[in-house]
């Protein structure tokens, strides 16, 4: 079969990203584009089945610098790497959904709504996604790792959840809009106004992400108390070998990093004096059983029960504090409303002066 030369331009960052992904999949860019073109011709659609294999935990560990491991920052760095992968995956899926909608728009459908849909999917929303992806590379760069360790990761989770919500909304639009465009019979162009409005709402959701990221960058979570609890957990787990217990402890440590500062002082005191002491005792007993050939399975079960109790104490207290804060704010506003009504400043009760 005769071959032809194809030349086209693309954004430099897009090219670099694709080259990196192709290397991870063991492909050249030429091979990737050939696969892409072949599938488009056969399936009459834009395919996105090829993905780079996510980095495994073991590979993550190989990427850690020795200094990070010596200083006990390995798990924190791994957590940040996983957050980076999640963010990149969300951006990739969002771009795929936008491209699917944009390329499915038939030239036969005209009108302001369809033109706006094309601009939203082909330009506005793609540009906003690209900005997030570019900012993420800077945020998670090696020079920022130390700074990120001091931030409140629960806010970063909030940012990710909002981005995930955007993806789900786009996919819902994609699943309904594309079939509607394919089955369009040349009447009722105004029927696409609702899809335009939904995409415009998605664009506004993108704009709402920036304040969340600013809160994350201004946050600070690693107080001395938090680090002390973190250090106790790591010290107690140092000689433990049972993998599922260590995994449960990693989850508990993440919970401490996110919520310890928001706990009531009384709960912190009980946590440090009672709950953690019992957990430390069960971990020591598990370590002895592992080394001496004792009932390691039974001791591990006790450890999991203790970890569950400590986790429940932290999560329930943090949630209660949040709910109480919300109720308190609501009570303050209600009191303000009553005061304004009593003074005659609301509800049509404002009296003329003099």
mmCIF file of C-alpha atoms in Angstrom:
data_model
loop_
_atom_site.group_PDB
_atom_site.id
_atom_site.type_symbol
_atom_site.label_atom_id
_atom_site.label_comp_id
_atom_site.label_asym_id
_atom_site.label_seq_id
_atom_site.Cartn_x
_atom_site.Cartn_y
_atom_site.Cartn_z
ATOM 1 C CA UNK A 1 0.000 0.000 0.000
ATOM 2 C CA UNK A 2 1.367 3.411 -0.974
ATOM 3 C CA UNK A 3 2.242 5.747 1.881
ATOM 4 C CA UNK A 4 1.751 9.503 2.005
ATOM 5 C CA UNK A 5 3.322 12.248 4.087
ATOM 6 C CA UNK A 6 0.953 14.101 6.443
ATOM 7 C CA UNK A 7 2.025 17.415 7.968
ATOM 8 C CA UNK A 8 0.053 19.416 10.516
ATOM 9 C CA UNK A 9 0.663 21.769 13.448
ATOM 10 C CA UNK A 10 -0.227 21.272 17.084
ATOM 11 C CA UNK A 11 0.403 22.988 20.402
ATOM 12 C CA UNK A 12 3.909 22.293 21.746
ATOM 13 C CA UNK A 13 2.622 21.139 25.151
ATOM 14 C CA UNK A 14 0.140 18.778 23.492
ATOM 15 C CA UNK A 15 2.955 17.241 21.450
ATOM 16 C CA UNK A 16 5.181 16.788 24.518
ATOM 17 C CA UNK A 17 2.349 15.185 26.488
ATOM 18 C CA UNK A 18 1.571 12.774 23.667
ATOM 19 C CA UNK A 19 5.237 11.840 23.224
ATOM 20 C CA UNK A 20 5.456 11.020 26.934
ATOM 21 C CA UNK A 21 2.320 8.849 26.874
ATOM 22 C CA UNK A 22 3.447 7.085 23.692
ATOM 23 C CA UNK A 23 6.779 6.246 25.323
ATOM 24 C CA UNK A 24 4.935 4.740 28.304
ATOM 25 C CA UNK A 25 2.882 2.584 25.897
ATOM 26 C CA UNK A 26 5.932 1.627 23.824
ATOM 27 C CA UNK A 27 4.678 3.412 20.701
ATOM 28 C CA UNK A 28 6.038 6.025 18.349
ATOM 29 C CA UNK A 29 3.873 9.027 17.541
ATOM 30 C CA UNK A 30 3.619 7.834 13.938
ATOM 31 C CA UNK A 31 2.307 4.443 15.079
ATOM 32 C CA UNK A 32 -0.156 6.110 17.451
ATOM 33 C CA UNK A 33 -1.532 8.387 14.742
ATOM 34 C CA UNK A 34 -1.768 5.447 12.314
ATOM 35 C CA UNK A 35 -3.794 3.452 14.857
ATOM 36 C CA UNK A 36 -5.964 6.494 15.465
ATOM 37 C CA UNK A 37 -6.616 7.102 11.753
ATOM 38 C CA UNK A 38 -7.353 3.420 11.093
ATOM 39 C CA UNK A 39 -9.927 3.202 13.887
ATOM 40 C CA UNK A 40 -11.586 6.470 12.852
ATOM 41 C CA UNK A 41 -11.961 5.142 9.310
ATOM 42 C CA UNK A 42 -13.386 1.798 10.429
ATOM 43 C CA UNK A 43 -15.620 2.923 13.306
ATOM 44 C CA UNK A 44 -16.696 6.340 12.003
ATOM 45 C CA UNK A 45 -16.004 7.899 15.393
ATOM 46 C CA UNK A 46 -13.189 9.314 17.533
ATOM 47 C CA UNK A 47 -11.752 6.426 19.597
ATOM 48 C CA UNK A 48 -9.899 6.801 22.906
ATOM 49 C CA UNK A 49 -9.251 3.235 23.970
ATOM 50 C CA UNK A 50 -5.457 3.542 24.341
ATOM 51 C CA UNK A 51 -4.247 4.633 27.769
ATOM 52 C CA UNK A 52 -0.879 4.643 29.498
ATOM 53 C CA UNK A 53 -0.705 2.130 32.319
ATOM 54 C CA UNK A 54 -0.961 3.920 35.695
ATOM 55 C CA UNK A 55 2.165 3.905 37.758
ATOM 56 C CA UNK A 56 2.065 1.176 40.391
ATOM 57 C CA UNK A 57 2.858 1.744 44.049
ATOM 58 C CA UNK A 58 6.117 -0.128 43.633
ATOM 59 C CA UNK A 59 7.156 2.129 40.766
ATOM 60 C CA UNK A 60 6.133 5.135 42.845
ATOM 61 C CA UNK A 61 8.482 3.956 45.562
ATOM 62 C CA UNK A 62 11.361 3.698 43.099
ATOM 63 C CA UNK A 63 10.800 7.338 42.187
ATOM 64 C CA UNK A 64 11.318 8.497 45.767
ATOM 65 C CA UNK A 65 14.583 10.202 46.617
ATOM 66 C CA UNK A 66 16.612 8.532 49.419
ATOM 67 C CA UNK A 67 16.366 11.734 51.475
ATOM 68 C CA UNK A 68 12.565 11.507 51.432
ATOM 69 C CA UNK A 69 12.685 7.943 52.722
ATOM 70 C CA UNK A 70 15.213 8.773 55.460
ATOM 71 C CA UNK A 71 13.114 11.716 56.647
ATOM 72 C CA UNK A 72 9.925 9.655 56.767
ATOM 73 C CA UNK A 73 8.259 11.567 53.927
ATOM 74 C CA UNK A 74 7.915 8.611 51.571
ATOM 75 C CA UNK A 75 4.210 7.930 52.126
ATOM 76 C CA UNK A 76 3.354 11.635 51.919
ATOM 77 C CA UNK A 77 5.152 11.877 48.584
ATOM 78 C CA UNK A 78 3.366 8.758 47.329
ATOM 79 C CA UNK A 79 0.016 10.264 48.326
ATOM 80 C CA UNK A 80 0.824 13.444 46.406
ATOM 81 C CA UNK A 81 1.886 11.421 43.347
ATOM 82 C CA UNK A 82 -1.412 9.551 43.441
ATOM 83 C CA UNK A 83 -3.281 12.866 43.665
ATOM 84 C CA UNK A 84 -1.331 14.087 40.631
ATOM 85 C CA UNK A 85 -2.261 10.956 38.667
ATOM 86 C CA UNK A 86 -5.910 11.368 39.605
ATOM 87 C CA UNK A 87 -5.908 14.992 38.445
ATOM 88 C CA UNK A 88 -4.209 14.142 35.161
ATOM 89 C CA UNK A 89 -6.632 11.262 34.534
ATOM 90 C CA UNK A 90 -9.641 13.510 35.150
ATOM 91 C CA UNK A 91 -8.306 16.151 32.742
ATOM 92 C CA UNK A 92 -7.666 13.484 30.093
ATOM 93 C CA UNK A 93 -11.198 12.100 30.404
ATOM 94 C CA UNK A 94 -12.703 15.588 30.264
ATOM 95 C CA UNK A 95 -10.783 16.352 27.066
ATOM 96 C CA UNK A 96 -11.941 13.067 25.565
ATOM 97 C CA UNK A 97 -15.576 13.820 26.324
ATOM 98 C CA UNK A 98 -15.318 17.337 24.906
ATOM 99 C CA UNK A 99 -13.645 16.052 21.745
ATOM 100 C CA UNK A 100 -16.316 13.384 21.273
ATOM 101 C CA UNK A 101 -19.076 15.989 21.435
ATOM 102 C CA UNK A 102 -17.262 18.502 19.236
ATOM 103 C CA UNK A 103 -16.376 16.056 16.477
ATOM 104 C CA UNK A 104 -19.910 14.616 16.449
ATOM 105 C CA UNK A 105 -21.537 17.958 15.560
ATOM 106 C CA UNK A 106 -22.923 17.629 11.995
ATOM 107 C CA UNK A 107 -22.331 20.514 9.647
ATOM 108 C CA UNK A 108 -25.999 20.319 8.689
ATOM 109 C CA UNK A 109 -27.150 21.556 12.116
ATOM 110 C CA UNK A 110 -26.978 25.331 12.277
ATOM 111 C CA UNK A 111 -28.205 27.948 14.709
ATOM 112 C CA UNK A 112 -26.884 29.914 17.650
ATOM 113 C CA UNK A 113 -27.269 27.081 20.167
ATOM 114 C CA UNK A 114 -25.264 24.610 18.089
ATOM 115 C CA UNK A 115 -22.652 27.236 17.293
ATOM 116 C CA UNK A 116 -22.306 27.951 21.002
ATOM 117 C CA UNK A 117 -22.033 24.221 21.765
ATOM 118 C CA UNK A 118 -19.210 23.950 19.237
ATOM 119 C CA UNK A 119 -17.351 26.884 20.759
ATOM 120 C CA UNK A 120 -17.794 25.584 24.297
ATOM 121 C CA UNK A 121 -16.538 22.078 23.511
ATOM 122 C CA UNK A 122 -13.920 23.005 20.943
ATOM 123 C CA UNK A 123 -12.453 26.069 22.616
ATOM 124 C CA UNK A 124 -13.680 27.412 25.946
ATOM 125 C CA UNK A 125 -13.927 24.234 28.024
ATOM 126 C CA UNK A 126 -10.887 22.640 26.395
ATOM 127 C CA UNK A 127 -8.841 25.755 27.172
ATOM 128 C CA UNK A 128 -9.951 25.684 30.811
ATOM 129 C CA UNK A 129 -9.044 22.003 31.064
ATOM 130 C CA UNK A 130 -5.633 22.692 29.510
ATOM 131 C CA UNK A 131 -5.007 25.466 32.050
ATOM 132 C CA UNK A 132 -5.761 23.080 34.921
ATOM 133 C CA UNK A 133 -3.490 20.404 33.454
ATOM 134 C CA UNK A 134 -0.654 22.895 32.944
ATOM 135 C CA UNK A 135 -1.039 24.315 36.463
ATOM 136 C CA UNK A 136 -1.013 20.775 37.887
ATOM 137 C CA UNK A 137 2.418 20.105 36.391
ATOM 138 C CA UNK A 138 3.785 23.145 38.194
ATOM 139 C CA UNK A 139 1.913 22.372 41.413
ATOM 140 C CA UNK A 140 3.189 18.791 41.647
ATOM 141 C CA UNK A 141 6.713 19.509 40.446
ATOM 142 C CA UNK A 142 9.575 18.256 42.618
ATOM 143 C CA UNK A 143 10.432 21.748 43.826
ATOM 144 C CA UNK A 144 6.953 22.099 45.360
ATOM 145 C CA UNK A 145 6.809 18.756 47.190
ATOM 146 C CA UNK A 146 7.959 20.220 50.513
ATOM 147 C CA UNK A 147 5.368 22.986 50.278
ATOM 148 C CA UNK A 148 2.552 20.569 49.439
ATOM 149 C CA UNK A 149 3.288 18.422 52.495
ATOM 150 C CA UNK A 150 2.286 21.357 54.680
ATOM 151 C CA UNK A 151 -1.114 21.824 52.987
ATOM 152 C CA UNK A 152 -4.566 20.559 53.906
ATOM 153 C CA UNK A 153 -5.094 17.629 51.535
ATOM 154 C CA UNK A 154 -8.817 17.513 52.339
ATOM 155 C CA UNK A 155 -9.177 20.745 50.325
ATOM 156 C CA UNK A 156 -7.311 19.139 47.449
ATOM 157 C CA UNK A 157 -9.758 16.223 47.675
ATOM 158 C CA UNK A 158 -12.590 18.758 47.475
ATOM 159 C CA UNK A 159 -11.007 20.182 44.305
ATOM 160 C CA UNK A 160 -10.708 16.693 42.798
ATOM 161 C CA UNK A 161 -14.306 15.847 43.674
ATOM 162 C CA UNK A 162 -15.510 19.029 41.960
ATOM 163 C CA UNK A 163 -13.493 18.161 38.863
ATOM 164 C CA UNK A 164 -14.911 14.633 38.963
ATOM 165 C CA UNK A 165 -18.418 16.125 39.141
ATOM 166 C CA UNK A 166 -17.628 18.171 36.022
ATOM 167 C CA UNK A 167 -16.510 15.008 34.226
ATOM 168 C CA UNK A 168 -19.711 13.150 35.156
ATOM 169 C CA UNK A 169 -21.872 16.035 33.929
ATOM 170 C CA UNK A 170 -19.970 16.170 30.628
ATOM 171 C CA UNK A 171 -20.324 12.430 30.132
ATOM 172 C CA UNK A 172 -24.069 12.640 30.772
ATOM 173 C CA UNK A 173 -24.324 15.419 28.182
ATOM 174 C CA UNK A 174 -22.222 13.373 25.763
ATOM 175 C CA UNK A 175 -24.413 10.277 26.132
ATOM 176 C CA UNK A 176 -27.611 12.215 25.342
ATOM 177 C CA UNK A 177 -26.422 14.940 22.974
ATOM 178 C CA UNK A 178 -24.481 12.813 20.466
ATOM 179 C CA UNK A 179 -27.396 10.420 19.762
ATOM 180 C CA UNK A 180 -29.726 13.430 19.502
ATOM 181 C CA UNK A 181 -27.471 15.056 16.905
ATOM 182 C CA UNK A 182 -27.170 11.824 14.925
ATOM 183 C CA UNK A 183 -30.940 11.345 14.825
ATOM 184 C CA UNK A 184 -31.717 14.996 14.032
ATOM 185 C CA UNK A 185 -34.170 15.213 11.160
ATOM 186 C CA UNK A 186 -33.763 18.853 10.221
ATOM 187 C CA UNK A 187 -36.429 20.280 12.511
ATOM 188 C CA UNK A 188 -36.563 21.976 15.891
ATOM 189 C CA UNK A 189 -32.996 23.315 16.120
ATOM 190 C CA UNK A 190 -34.072 24.998 19.343
ATOM 191 C CA UNK A 191 -34.163 21.576 20.962
ATOM 192 C CA UNK A 192 -30.419 21.873 21.597
ATOM 193 C CA UNK A 193 -30.754 24.975 23.794
ATOM 194 C CA UNK A 194 -30.907 22.853 26.941
ATOM 195 C CA UNK A 195 -27.603 21.173 26.038
ATOM 196 C CA UNK A 196 -26.042 24.585 25.446
ATOM 197 C CA UNK A 197 -27.225 25.721 28.878
ATOM 198 C CA UNK A 198 -25.854 22.586 30.542
ATOM 199 C CA UNK A 199 -22.449 23.115 28.928
ATOM 200 C CA UNK A 200 -22.490 26.787 29.974
ATOM 201 C CA UNK A 201 -23.197 25.627 33.542
ATOM 202 C CA UNK A 202 -20.193 23.293 33.308
ATOM 203 C CA UNK A 203 -18.079 26.273 32.258
ATOM 204 C CA UNK A 204 -19.205 28.138 35.376
ATOM 205 C CA UNK A 205 -18.270 25.103 37.486
ATOM 206 C CA UNK A 206 -14.773 25.305 36.020
ATOM 207 C CA UNK A 207 -14.590 28.938 37.172
ATOM 208 C CA UNK A 208 -15.521 27.811 40.683
ATOM 209 C CA UNK A 209 -12.434 25.591 40.911
ATOM 210 C CA UNK A 210 -9.967 28.491 41.192
ATOM 211 C CA UNK A 211 -11.148 29.672 44.655
ATOM 212 C CA UNK A 212 -10.895 26.092 45.960
ATOM 213 C CA UNK A 213 -7.308 25.830 44.739
ATOM 214 C CA UNK A 214 -6.483 29.169 46.349
ATOM 215 C CA UNK A 215 -7.855 27.879 49.666
ATOM 216 C CA UNK A 216 -5.666 24.809 49.318
ATOM 217 C CA UNK A 217 -2.546 26.869 48.612
ATOM 218 C CA UNK A 218 -3.256 29.098 51.632
ATOM 219 C CA UNK A 219 -4.006 26.157 53.931
ATOM 220 C CA UNK A 220 -1.794 24.606 56.561
ATOM 221 C CA UNK A 221 -2.488 21.288 58.255
ATOM 222 C CA UNK A 222 0.703 19.974 59.793
ATOM 223 C CA UNK A 223 0.594 21.367 63.311
ATOM 224 C CA UNK A 224 2.931 20.082 66.002
ATOM 225 C CA UNK A 225 0.100 17.964 67.423
ATOM 226 C CA UNK A 226 -0.608 16.404 64.054
ATOM 227 C CA UNK A 227 3.044 15.568 63.503
ATOM 228 C CA UNK A 228 3.315 14.103 67.007
ATOM 229 C CA UNK A 229 0.408 11.723 66.373
ATOM 230 C CA UNK A 230 1.825 10.881 62.951
ATOM 231 C CA UNK A 231 5.201 10.114 64.504
ATOM 232 C CA UNK A 232 3.612 7.838 67.129
ATOM 233 C CA UNK A 233 1.778 5.858 64.465
ATOM 234 C CA UNK A 234 4.927 5.408 62.400
ATOM 235 C CA UNK A 235 7.017 4.435 65.410
ATOM 236 C CA UNK A 236 4.469 1.834 66.511
ATOM 237 C CA UNK A 237 4.245 0.387 62.984
ATOM 238 C CA UNK A 238 7.979 0.290 62.365
ATOM 239 C CA UNK A 239 8.448 -3.415 63.136
ATOM 240 C CA UNK A 240 5.026 -4.613 61.924
ATOM 241 C CA UNK A 241 5.089 -6.799 58.795
ATOM 242 C CA UNK A 242 1.433 -7.706 58.152
ATOM 243 C CA UNK A 243 0.600 -5.885 54.922
ATOM 244 C CA UNK A 244 -3.122 -5.252 55.459
ATOM 245 C CA UNK A 245 -2.481 -3.775 58.893
ATOM 246 C CA UNK A 246 0.087 -1.395 57.407
ATOM 247 C CA UNK A 247 -2.416 -0.407 54.710
ATOM 248 C CA UNK A 248 -5.040 0.341 57.370
ATOM 249 C CA UNK A 249 -2.482 2.433 59.266
ATOM 250 C CA UNK A 250 -1.727 4.449 56.115
ATOM 251 C CA UNK A 251 -5.434 5.268 55.834
ATOM 252 C CA UNK A 252 -5.534 6.253 59.506
ATOM 253 C CA UNK A 253 -2.501 8.506 59.053
ATOM 254 C CA UNK A 254 -4.195 10.221 56.107
ATOM 255 C CA UNK A 255 -7.247 10.769 58.327
ATOM 256 C CA UNK A 256 -5.049 12.330 61.015
ATOM 257 C CA UNK A 257 -3.404 14.674 58.511
ATOM 258 C CA UNK A 258 -6.783 15.840 57.230
ATOM 259 C CA UNK A 259 -8.840 16.209 60.398
ATOM 260 C CA UNK A 260 -6.670 16.333 63.528
ATOM 261 C CA UNK A 261 -6.598 20.130 63.694
ATOM 262 C CA UNK A 262 -10.394 20.321 63.581
ATOM 263 C CA UNK A 263 -10.913 17.998 66.572
ATOM 264 C CA UNK A 264 -12.085 19.309 69.934
ATOM 265 C CA UNK A 265 -9.314 19.703 72.497
ATOM 266 C CA UNK A 266 -10.983 17.170 74.796
ATOM 267 C CA UNK A 267 -11.127 14.615 71.993
ATOM 268 C CA UNK A 268 -7.463 15.241 71.149
ATOM 269 C CA UNK A 269 -6.494 14.627 74.792
ATOM 270 C CA UNK A 270 -8.451 11.347 74.967
ATOM 271 C CA UNK A 271 -7.107 10.300 71.582
ATOM 272 C CA UNK A 272 -3.488 10.793 72.622
ATOM 273 C CA UNK A 273 -3.798 9.343 76.135
ATOM 274 C CA UNK A 274 -6.223 6.437 75.692
ATOM 275 C CA UNK A 275 -6.957 5.411 72.127
ATOM 276 C CA UNK A 276 -3.437 5.684 70.715
ATOM 277 C CA UNK A 277 -1.914 3.892 73.712
ATOM 278 C CA UNK A 278 -4.192 0.895 73.151
ATOM 279 C CA UNK A 279 -3.442 0.919 69.435
ATOM 280 C CA UNK A 280 0.305 1.062 70.130
ATOM 281 C CA UNK A 281 -0.038 -1.891 72.502
ATOM 282 C CA UNK A 282 -1.861 -4.023 69.914
ATOM 283 C CA UNK A 283 0.777 -3.182 67.299
ATOM 284 C CA UNK A 284 3.606 -4.191 69.654
ATOM 285 C CA UNK A 285 1.851 -7.478 70.384
ATOM 286 C CA UNK A 286 1.410 -8.121 66.676
ATOM 287 C CA UNK A 287 5.105 -7.463 66.080
ATOM 288 C CA UNK A 288 6.051 -9.964 68.825
ATOM 289 C CA UNK A 289 3.716 -12.583 67.373
ATOM 290 C CA UNK A 290 5.221 -12.094 63.910
ATOM 291 C CA UNK A 291 8.765 -12.475 65.225
ATOM 292 C CA UNK A 292 8.117 -15.360 67.645
ATOM 293 C CA UNK A 293 5.709 -17.414 65.568
ATOM 294 C CA UNK A 294 2.655 -16.577 67.698
ATOM 295 C CA UNK A 295 -0.949 -15.961 66.691
ATOM 296 C CA UNK A 296 -0.187 -13.148 64.232
ATOM 297 C CA UNK A 297 -3.587 -13.464 62.552
ATOM 298 C CA UNK A 298 -5.452 -12.979 65.821
ATOM 299 C CA UNK A 299 -3.238 -10.046 66.846
ATOM 300 C CA UNK A 300 -3.672 -8.467 63.413
ATOM 301 C CA UNK A 301 -7.454 -8.687 63.834
ATOM 302 C CA UNK A 302 -7.165 -6.844 67.153
ATOM 303 C CA UNK A 303 -5.036 -4.183 65.482
ATOM 304 C CA UNK A 304 -7.652 -3.652 62.794
ATOM 305 C CA UNK A 305 -10.352 -3.283 65.441
ATOM 306 C CA UNK A 306 -8.258 -0.703 67.299
ATOM 307 C CA UNK A 307 -7.477 1.177 64.081
ATOM 308 C CA UNK A 308 -11.186 1.223 63.239
ATOM 309 C CA UNK A 309 -12.056 2.711 66.641
ATOM 310 C CA UNK A 310 -9.441 5.464 66.336
ATOM 311 C CA UNK A 311 -10.548 6.224 62.783
ATOM 312 C CA UNK A 312 -14.188 6.399 63.899
ATOM 313 C CA UNK A 313 -13.334 8.773 66.748
ATOM 314 C CA UNK A 314 -11.522 11.148 64.397
ATOM 315 C CA UNK A 315 -14.023 11.100 61.526
ATOM 316 C CA UNK A 316 -17.144 11.322 63.735
ATOM 317 C CA UNK A 317 -15.752 14.179 65.818
ATOM 318 C CA UNK A 318 -14.622 16.102 62.746
ATOM 319 C CA UNK A 319 -18.047 15.681 61.140
ATOM 320 C CA UNK A 320 -19.809 16.711 64.350
ATOM 321 C CA UNK A 321 -17.683 19.848 64.606
ATOM 322 C CA UNK A 322 -18.524 20.764 61.014
ATOM 323 C CA UNK A 323 -22.253 20.185 61.549
ATOM 324 C CA UNK A 324 -22.182 22.173 64.791
ATOM 325 C CA UNK A 325 -20.401 25.031 63.047
ATOM 326 C CA UNK A 326 -23.042 25.047 60.312
ATOM 327 C CA UNK A 327 -25.877 24.967 62.863
ATOM 328 C CA UNK A 328 -24.243 27.768 64.848
ATOM 329 C CA UNK A 329 -23.965 29.927 61.746
ATOM 330 C CA UNK A 330 -27.583 29.220 60.871
ATOM 331 C CA UNK A 331 -28.617 30.186 64.418
ATOM 332 C CA UNK A 332 -26.668 33.451 64.154
ATOM 333 C CA UNK A 333 -28.425 34.336 60.891
ATOM 334 C CA UNK A 334 -31.834 33.418 62.365
ATOM 335 C CA UNK A 335 -31.123 35.639 65.372
ATOM 336 C CA UNK A 336 -30.167 38.462 63.029
ATOM 337 C CA UNK A 337 -33.439 38.029 61.152
ATOM 338 C CA UNK A 338 -35.437 38.195 64.389
ATOM 339 C CA UNK A 339 -33.558 41.301 65.530
ATOM 340 C CA UNK A 340 -34.209 43.058 62.223
ATOM 341 C CA UNK A 341 -37.926 42.178 62.447
ATOM 342 C CA UNK A 342 -38.185 43.425 66.045
ATOM 343 C CA UNK A 343 -36.551 46.694 65.052
ATOM 344 C CA UNK A 344 -38.985 47.056 62.169
ATOM 345 C CA UNK A 345 -36.206 47.057 59.585
ATOM 346 C CA UNK A 346 -37.596 44.100 57.599
ATOM 347 C CA UNK A 347 -40.890 42.623 56.513
ATOM 348 C CA UNK A 348 -42.375 45.945 55.566
ATOM 349 C CA UNK A 349 -42.056 47.171 59.121
ATOM 350 C CA UNK A 350 -39.615 50.024 58.512
ATOM 351 C CA UNK A 351 -41.051 53.134 60.095
ATOM 352 C CA UNK A 352 -40.427 56.633 58.772
ATOM 353 C CA UNK A 353 -38.075 58.644 60.935
ATOM 354 C CA UNK A 354 -39.120 61.869 62.605
#
